[in-house]
PDB file of C-alpha atoms in Angstrom:
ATOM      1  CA  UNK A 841       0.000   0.000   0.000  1.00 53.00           C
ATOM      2  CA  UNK A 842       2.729   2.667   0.575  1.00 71.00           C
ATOM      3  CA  UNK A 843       4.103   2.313  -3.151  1.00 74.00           C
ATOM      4  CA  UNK A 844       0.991   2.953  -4.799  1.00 77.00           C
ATOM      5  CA  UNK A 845       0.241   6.399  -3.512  1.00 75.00           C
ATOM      6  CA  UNK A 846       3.519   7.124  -4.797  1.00 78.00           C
ATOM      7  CA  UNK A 847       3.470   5.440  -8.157  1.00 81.00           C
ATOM      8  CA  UNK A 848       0.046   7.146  -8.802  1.00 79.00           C
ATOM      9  CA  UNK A 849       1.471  10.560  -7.911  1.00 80.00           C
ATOM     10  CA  UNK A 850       4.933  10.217  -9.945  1.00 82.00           C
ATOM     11  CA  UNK A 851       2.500   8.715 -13.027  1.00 82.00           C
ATOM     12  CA  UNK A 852       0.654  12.014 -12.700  1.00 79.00           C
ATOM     13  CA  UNK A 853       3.275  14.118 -12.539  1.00 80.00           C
ATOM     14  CA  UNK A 854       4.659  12.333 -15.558  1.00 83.00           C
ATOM     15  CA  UNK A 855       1.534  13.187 -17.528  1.00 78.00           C
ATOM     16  CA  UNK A 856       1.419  16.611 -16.258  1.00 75.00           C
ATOM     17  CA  UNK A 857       4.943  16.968 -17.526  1.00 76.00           C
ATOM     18  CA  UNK A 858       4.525  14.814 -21.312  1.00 74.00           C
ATOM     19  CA  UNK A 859       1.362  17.266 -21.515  1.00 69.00           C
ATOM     20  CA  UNK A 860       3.305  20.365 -20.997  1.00 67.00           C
ATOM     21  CA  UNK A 861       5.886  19.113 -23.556  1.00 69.00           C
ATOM     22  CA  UNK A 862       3.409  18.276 -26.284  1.00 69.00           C
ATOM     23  CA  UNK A 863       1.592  21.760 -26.214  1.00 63.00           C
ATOM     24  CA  UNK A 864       0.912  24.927 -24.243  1.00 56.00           C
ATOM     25  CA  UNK A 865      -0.444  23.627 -21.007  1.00 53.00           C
ATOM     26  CA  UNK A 866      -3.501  25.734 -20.600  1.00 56.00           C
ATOM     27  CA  UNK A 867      -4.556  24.108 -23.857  1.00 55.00           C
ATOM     28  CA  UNK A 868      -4.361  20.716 -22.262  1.00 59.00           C
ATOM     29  CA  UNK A 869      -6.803  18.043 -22.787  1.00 70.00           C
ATOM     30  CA  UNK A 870      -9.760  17.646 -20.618  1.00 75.00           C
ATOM     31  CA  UNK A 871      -9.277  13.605 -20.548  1.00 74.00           C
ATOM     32  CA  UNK A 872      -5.710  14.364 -19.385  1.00 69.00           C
ATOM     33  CA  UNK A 873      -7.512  16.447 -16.806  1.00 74.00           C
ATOM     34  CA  UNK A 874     -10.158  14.197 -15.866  1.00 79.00           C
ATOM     35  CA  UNK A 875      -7.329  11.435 -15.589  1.00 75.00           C
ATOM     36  CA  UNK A 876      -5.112  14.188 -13.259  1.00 75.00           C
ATOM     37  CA  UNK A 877      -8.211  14.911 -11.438  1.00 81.00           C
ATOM     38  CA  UNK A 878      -8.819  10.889 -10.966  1.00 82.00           C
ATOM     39  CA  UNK A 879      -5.533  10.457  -9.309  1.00 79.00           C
ATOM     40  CA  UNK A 880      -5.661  13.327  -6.615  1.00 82.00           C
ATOM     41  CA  UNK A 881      -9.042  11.197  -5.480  1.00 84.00           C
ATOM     42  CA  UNK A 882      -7.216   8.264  -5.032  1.00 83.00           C
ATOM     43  CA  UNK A 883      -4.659   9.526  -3.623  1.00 83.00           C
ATOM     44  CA  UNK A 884      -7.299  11.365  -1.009  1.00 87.00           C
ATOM     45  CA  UNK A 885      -8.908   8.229  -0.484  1.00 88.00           C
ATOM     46  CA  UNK A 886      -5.605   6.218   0.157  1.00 87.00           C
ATOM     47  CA  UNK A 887      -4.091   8.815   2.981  1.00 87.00           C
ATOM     48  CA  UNK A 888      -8.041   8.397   4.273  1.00 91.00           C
ATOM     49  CA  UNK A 889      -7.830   4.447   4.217  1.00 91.00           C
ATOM     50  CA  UNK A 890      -4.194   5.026   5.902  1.00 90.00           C
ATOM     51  CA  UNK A 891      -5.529   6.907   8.336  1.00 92.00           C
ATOM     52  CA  UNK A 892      -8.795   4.672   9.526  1.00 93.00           C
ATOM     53  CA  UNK A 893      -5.956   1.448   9.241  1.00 93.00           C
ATOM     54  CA  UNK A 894      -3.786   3.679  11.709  1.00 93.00           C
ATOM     55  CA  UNK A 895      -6.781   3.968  14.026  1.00 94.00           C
ATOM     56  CA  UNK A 896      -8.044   0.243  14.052  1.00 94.00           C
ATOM     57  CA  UNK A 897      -4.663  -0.676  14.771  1.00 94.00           C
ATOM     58  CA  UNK A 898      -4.410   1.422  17.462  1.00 94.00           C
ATOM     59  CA  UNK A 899      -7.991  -0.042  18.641  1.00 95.00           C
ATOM     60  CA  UNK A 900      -7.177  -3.397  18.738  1.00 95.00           C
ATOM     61  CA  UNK A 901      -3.707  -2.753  20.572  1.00 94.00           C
ATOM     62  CA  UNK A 902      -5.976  -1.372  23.483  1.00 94.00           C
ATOM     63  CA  UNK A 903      -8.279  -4.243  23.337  1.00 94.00           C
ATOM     64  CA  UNK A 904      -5.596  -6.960  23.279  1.00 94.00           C
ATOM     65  CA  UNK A 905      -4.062  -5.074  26.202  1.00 94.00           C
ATOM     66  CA  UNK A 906      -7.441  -5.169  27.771  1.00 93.00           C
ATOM     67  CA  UNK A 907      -7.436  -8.651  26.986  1.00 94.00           C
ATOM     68  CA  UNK A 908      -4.127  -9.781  28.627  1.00 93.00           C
ATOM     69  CA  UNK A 909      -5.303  -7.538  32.105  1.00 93.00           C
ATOM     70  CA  UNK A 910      -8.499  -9.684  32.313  1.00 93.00           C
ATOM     71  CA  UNK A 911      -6.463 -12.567  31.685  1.00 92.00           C
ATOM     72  CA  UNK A 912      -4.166 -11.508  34.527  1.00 92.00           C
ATOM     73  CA  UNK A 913      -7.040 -10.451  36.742  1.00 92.00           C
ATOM     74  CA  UNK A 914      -9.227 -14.214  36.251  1.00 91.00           C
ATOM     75  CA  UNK A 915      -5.858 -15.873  37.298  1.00 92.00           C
ATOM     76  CA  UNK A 916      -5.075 -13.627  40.389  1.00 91.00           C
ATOM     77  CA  UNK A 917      -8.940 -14.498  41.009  1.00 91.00           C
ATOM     78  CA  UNK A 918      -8.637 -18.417  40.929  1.00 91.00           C
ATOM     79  CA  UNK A 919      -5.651 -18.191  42.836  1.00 92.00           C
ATOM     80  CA  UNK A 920      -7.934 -16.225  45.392  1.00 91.00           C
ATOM     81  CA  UNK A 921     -10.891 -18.283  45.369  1.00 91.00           C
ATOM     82  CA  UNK A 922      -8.282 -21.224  45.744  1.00 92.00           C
ATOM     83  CA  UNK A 923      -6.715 -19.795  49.005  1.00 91.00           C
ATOM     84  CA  UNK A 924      -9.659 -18.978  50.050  1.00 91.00           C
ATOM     85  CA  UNK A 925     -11.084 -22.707  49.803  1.00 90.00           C
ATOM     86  CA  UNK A 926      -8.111 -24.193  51.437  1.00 91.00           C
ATOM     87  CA  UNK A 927      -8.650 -21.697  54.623  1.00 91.00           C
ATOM     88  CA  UNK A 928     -12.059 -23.192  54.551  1.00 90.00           C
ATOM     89  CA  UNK A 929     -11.295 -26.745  54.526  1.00 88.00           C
ATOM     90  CA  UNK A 930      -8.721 -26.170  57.304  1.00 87.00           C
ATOM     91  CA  UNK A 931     -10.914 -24.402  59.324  1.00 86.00           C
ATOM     92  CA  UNK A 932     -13.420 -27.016  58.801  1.00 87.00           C
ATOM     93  CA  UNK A 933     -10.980 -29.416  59.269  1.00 83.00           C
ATOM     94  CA  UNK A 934     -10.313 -27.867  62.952  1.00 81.00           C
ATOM     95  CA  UNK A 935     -13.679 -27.442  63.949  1.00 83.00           C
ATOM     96  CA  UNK A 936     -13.635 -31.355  63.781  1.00 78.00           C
ATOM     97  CA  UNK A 937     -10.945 -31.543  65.556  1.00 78.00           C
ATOM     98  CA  UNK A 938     -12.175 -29.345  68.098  1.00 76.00           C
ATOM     99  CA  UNK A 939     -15.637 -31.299  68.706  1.00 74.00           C
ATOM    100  CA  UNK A 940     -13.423 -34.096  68.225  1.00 69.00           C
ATOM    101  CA  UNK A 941     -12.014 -33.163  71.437  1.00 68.00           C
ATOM    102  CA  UNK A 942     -14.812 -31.773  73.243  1.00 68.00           C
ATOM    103  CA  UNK A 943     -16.227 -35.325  73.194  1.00 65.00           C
ATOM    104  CA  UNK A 944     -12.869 -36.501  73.961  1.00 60.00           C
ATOM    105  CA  UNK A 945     -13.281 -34.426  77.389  1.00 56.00           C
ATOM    106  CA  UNK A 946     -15.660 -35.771  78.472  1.00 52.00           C
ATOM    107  CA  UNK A 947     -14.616 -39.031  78.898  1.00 49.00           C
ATOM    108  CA  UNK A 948     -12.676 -38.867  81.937  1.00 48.00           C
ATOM    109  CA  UNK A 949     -15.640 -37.347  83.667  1.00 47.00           C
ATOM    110  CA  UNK A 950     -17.493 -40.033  82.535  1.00 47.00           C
ATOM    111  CA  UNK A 951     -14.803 -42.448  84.051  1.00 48.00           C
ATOM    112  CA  UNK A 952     -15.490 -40.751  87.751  1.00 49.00           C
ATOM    113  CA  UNK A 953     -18.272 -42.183  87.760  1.00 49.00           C
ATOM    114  CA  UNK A 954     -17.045 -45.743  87.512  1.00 49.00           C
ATOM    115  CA  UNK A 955     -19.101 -47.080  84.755  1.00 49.00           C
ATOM    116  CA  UNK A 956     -18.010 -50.716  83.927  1.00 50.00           C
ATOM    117  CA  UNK A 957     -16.652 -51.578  80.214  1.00 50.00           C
ATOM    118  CA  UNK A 958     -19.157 -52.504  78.105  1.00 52.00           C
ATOM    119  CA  UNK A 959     -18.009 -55.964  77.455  1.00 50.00           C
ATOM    120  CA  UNK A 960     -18.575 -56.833  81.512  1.00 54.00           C
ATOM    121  CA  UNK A 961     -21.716 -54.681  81.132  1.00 60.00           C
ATOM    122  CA  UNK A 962     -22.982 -57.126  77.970  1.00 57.00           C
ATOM    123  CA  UNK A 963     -21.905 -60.161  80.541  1.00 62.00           C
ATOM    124  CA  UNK A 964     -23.820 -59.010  82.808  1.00 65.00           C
ATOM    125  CA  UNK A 965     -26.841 -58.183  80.469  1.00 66.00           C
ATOM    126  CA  UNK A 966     -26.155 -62.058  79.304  1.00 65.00           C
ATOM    127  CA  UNK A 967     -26.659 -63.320  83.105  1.00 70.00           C
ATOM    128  CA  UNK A 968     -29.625 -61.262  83.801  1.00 70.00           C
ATOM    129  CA  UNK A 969     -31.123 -62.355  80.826  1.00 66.00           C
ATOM    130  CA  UNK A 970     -30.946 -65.652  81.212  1.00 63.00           C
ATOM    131  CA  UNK A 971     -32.068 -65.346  84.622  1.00 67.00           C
ATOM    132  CA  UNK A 972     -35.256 -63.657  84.186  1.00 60.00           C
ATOM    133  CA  UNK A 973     -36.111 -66.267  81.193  1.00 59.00           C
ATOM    134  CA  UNK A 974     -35.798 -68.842  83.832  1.00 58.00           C
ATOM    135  CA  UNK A 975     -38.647 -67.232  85.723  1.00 61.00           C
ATOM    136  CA  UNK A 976     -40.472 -65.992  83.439  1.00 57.00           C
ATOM    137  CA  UNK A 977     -41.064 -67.955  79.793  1.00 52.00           C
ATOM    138  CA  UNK A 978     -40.777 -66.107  76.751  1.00 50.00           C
ATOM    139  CA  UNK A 979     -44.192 -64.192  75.735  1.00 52.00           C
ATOM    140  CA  UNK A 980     -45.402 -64.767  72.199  1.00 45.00           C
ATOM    141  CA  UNK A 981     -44.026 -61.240  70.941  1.00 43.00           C
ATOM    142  CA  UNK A 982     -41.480 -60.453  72.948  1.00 48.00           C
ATOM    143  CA  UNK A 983     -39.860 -56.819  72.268  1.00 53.00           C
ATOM    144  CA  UNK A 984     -36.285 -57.006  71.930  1.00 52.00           C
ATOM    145  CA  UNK A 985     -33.653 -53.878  71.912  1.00 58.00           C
ATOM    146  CA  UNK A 986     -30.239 -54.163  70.304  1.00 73.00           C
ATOM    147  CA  UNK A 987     -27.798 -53.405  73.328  1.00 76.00           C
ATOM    148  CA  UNK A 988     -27.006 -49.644  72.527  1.00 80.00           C
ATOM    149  CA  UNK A 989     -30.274 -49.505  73.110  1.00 84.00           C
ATOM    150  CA  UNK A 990     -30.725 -51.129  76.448  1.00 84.00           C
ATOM    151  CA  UNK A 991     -27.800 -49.153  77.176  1.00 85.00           C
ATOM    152  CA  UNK A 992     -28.769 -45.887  76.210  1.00 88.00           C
ATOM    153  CA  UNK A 993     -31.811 -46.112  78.583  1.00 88.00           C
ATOM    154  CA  UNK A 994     -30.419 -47.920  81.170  1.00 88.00           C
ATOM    155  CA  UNK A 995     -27.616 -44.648  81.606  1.00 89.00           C
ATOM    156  CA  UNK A 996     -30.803 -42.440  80.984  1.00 89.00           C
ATOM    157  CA  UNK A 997     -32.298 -43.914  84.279  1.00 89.00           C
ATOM    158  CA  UNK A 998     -29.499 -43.579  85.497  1.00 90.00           C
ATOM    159  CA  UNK A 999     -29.660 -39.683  85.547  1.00 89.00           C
ATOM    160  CA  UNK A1000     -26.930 -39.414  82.729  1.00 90.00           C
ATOM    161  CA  UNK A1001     -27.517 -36.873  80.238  1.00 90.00           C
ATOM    162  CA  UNK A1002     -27.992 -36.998  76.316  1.00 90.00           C
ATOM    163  CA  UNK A1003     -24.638 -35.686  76.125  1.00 90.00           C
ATOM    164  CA  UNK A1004     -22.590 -38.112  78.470  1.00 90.00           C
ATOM    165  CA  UNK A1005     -24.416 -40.580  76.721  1.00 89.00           C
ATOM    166  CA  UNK A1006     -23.447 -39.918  73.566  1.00 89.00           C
ATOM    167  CA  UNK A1007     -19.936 -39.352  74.139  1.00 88.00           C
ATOM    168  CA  UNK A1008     -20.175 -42.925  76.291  1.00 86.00           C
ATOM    169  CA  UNK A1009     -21.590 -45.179  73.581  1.00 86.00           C
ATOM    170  CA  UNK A1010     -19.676 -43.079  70.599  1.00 86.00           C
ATOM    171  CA  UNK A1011     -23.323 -42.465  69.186  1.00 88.00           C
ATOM    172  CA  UNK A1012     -24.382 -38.690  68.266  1.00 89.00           C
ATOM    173  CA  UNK A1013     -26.634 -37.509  70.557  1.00 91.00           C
ATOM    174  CA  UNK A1014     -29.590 -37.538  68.098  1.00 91.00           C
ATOM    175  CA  UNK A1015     -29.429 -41.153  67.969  1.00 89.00           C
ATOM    176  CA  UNK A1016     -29.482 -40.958  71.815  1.00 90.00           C
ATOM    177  CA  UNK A1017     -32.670 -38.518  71.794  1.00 92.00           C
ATOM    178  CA  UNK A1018     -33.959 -41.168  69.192  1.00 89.00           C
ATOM    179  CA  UNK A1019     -33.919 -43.886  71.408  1.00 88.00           C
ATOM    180  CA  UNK A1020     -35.550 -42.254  74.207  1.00 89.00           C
ATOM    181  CA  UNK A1021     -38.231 -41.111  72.206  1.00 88.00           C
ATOM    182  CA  UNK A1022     -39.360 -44.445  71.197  1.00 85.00           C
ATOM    183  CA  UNK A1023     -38.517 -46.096  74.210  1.00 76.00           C
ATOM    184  CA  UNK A1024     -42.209 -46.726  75.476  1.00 68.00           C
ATOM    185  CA  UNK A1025     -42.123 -45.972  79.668  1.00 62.00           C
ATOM    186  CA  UNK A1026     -42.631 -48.667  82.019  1.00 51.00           C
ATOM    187  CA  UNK A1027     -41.606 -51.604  79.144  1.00 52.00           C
ATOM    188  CA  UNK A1028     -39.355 -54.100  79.131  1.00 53.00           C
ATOM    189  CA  UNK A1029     -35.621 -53.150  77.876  1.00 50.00           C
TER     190      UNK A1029
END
């Protein structure tokens, strides 16, 4: 593009000058004119394309620019949002820990009050059993409790609460108020 604005001015500078040879210039031909005129428009019309080409380039150096900041700024954003998701996994992570160990302190309270290990407890349970089936024969639908169960109410009447309970058995305490809920009064365990 920068030769032909060029080429199309020294062409009509070379007609202006044949013309001026071959006869008196004001006599000049109006095609030669018309033709002279022709290449002044082009030559307007290629400094205007020049000109809009200059712009758009300029344009599009501001919008890849743009481009590479946004780039930069969704990066520095992951890497946030990353961070940020780590601090909340660790923090969930110690609030775990922490109930982990809230439970955890419990347990030698729980040992004051000289509760027997469950595996005696279940021996015992065994014994008892099989005593009272000796007195009493089996009724036709007898209810029977898994031990948590018998355990969790047998603390209850104890006077232990939902939460020593819980921490006791390693059950949450929902499953504790579960049990207790359906845990008709005044039946059998």
């Amino acid at each position: 593009m920068s030769f032909m604005p060029m080429v199309l001015f020294l062409l009509g500078v070379i007609i202006l000058i044949g013309a001026w040879r071959l006869g008196n210039p004001s006599n000049t031909s109006p095609e030669l004119i018309a033709a002279l005129k022709g290449v002044a428009g082009v030559k307007r019309e290629i400094s205007y394309i020049r000109t809009e080409l200059r712009e758009t380039e300029a344009r599009i150096e501001e919008h890849e620019k743009l481009i590479q900041e946004r780039e930069v700024l969704n990066q520095k954003t992951a890497e946030l949002v990353q961070t940020e998701n780590e601090q909340i996994k660790e923090t969930i992570t110690n609030i775990k820990t922490q109930e982990y160990m809230q439970k955890q302190s419990f347990a030698p309270w729980v040992e004051e009050r000289q509760v027997q290990p469950y595996e005696l407890q279940v021996e015992k349970d065994a014994e008892k059993e099989a005593e009272v089936e000796s007195e009493n024969p089996p009724k036709s639908n007898p209810r029977v409790f898994p031990d948590k169960y018998r355990w969790v109410i047998e603390l209850h009447e104890q006077g232990w609460s939902t939460l020593e309970i819980a921490g006791h058995l390693a059950i949450s305490q929902d499953a504790v108020n579960m049990i207790l809920k359906t845990y008709p009064r005044g039946g059998q365990i």
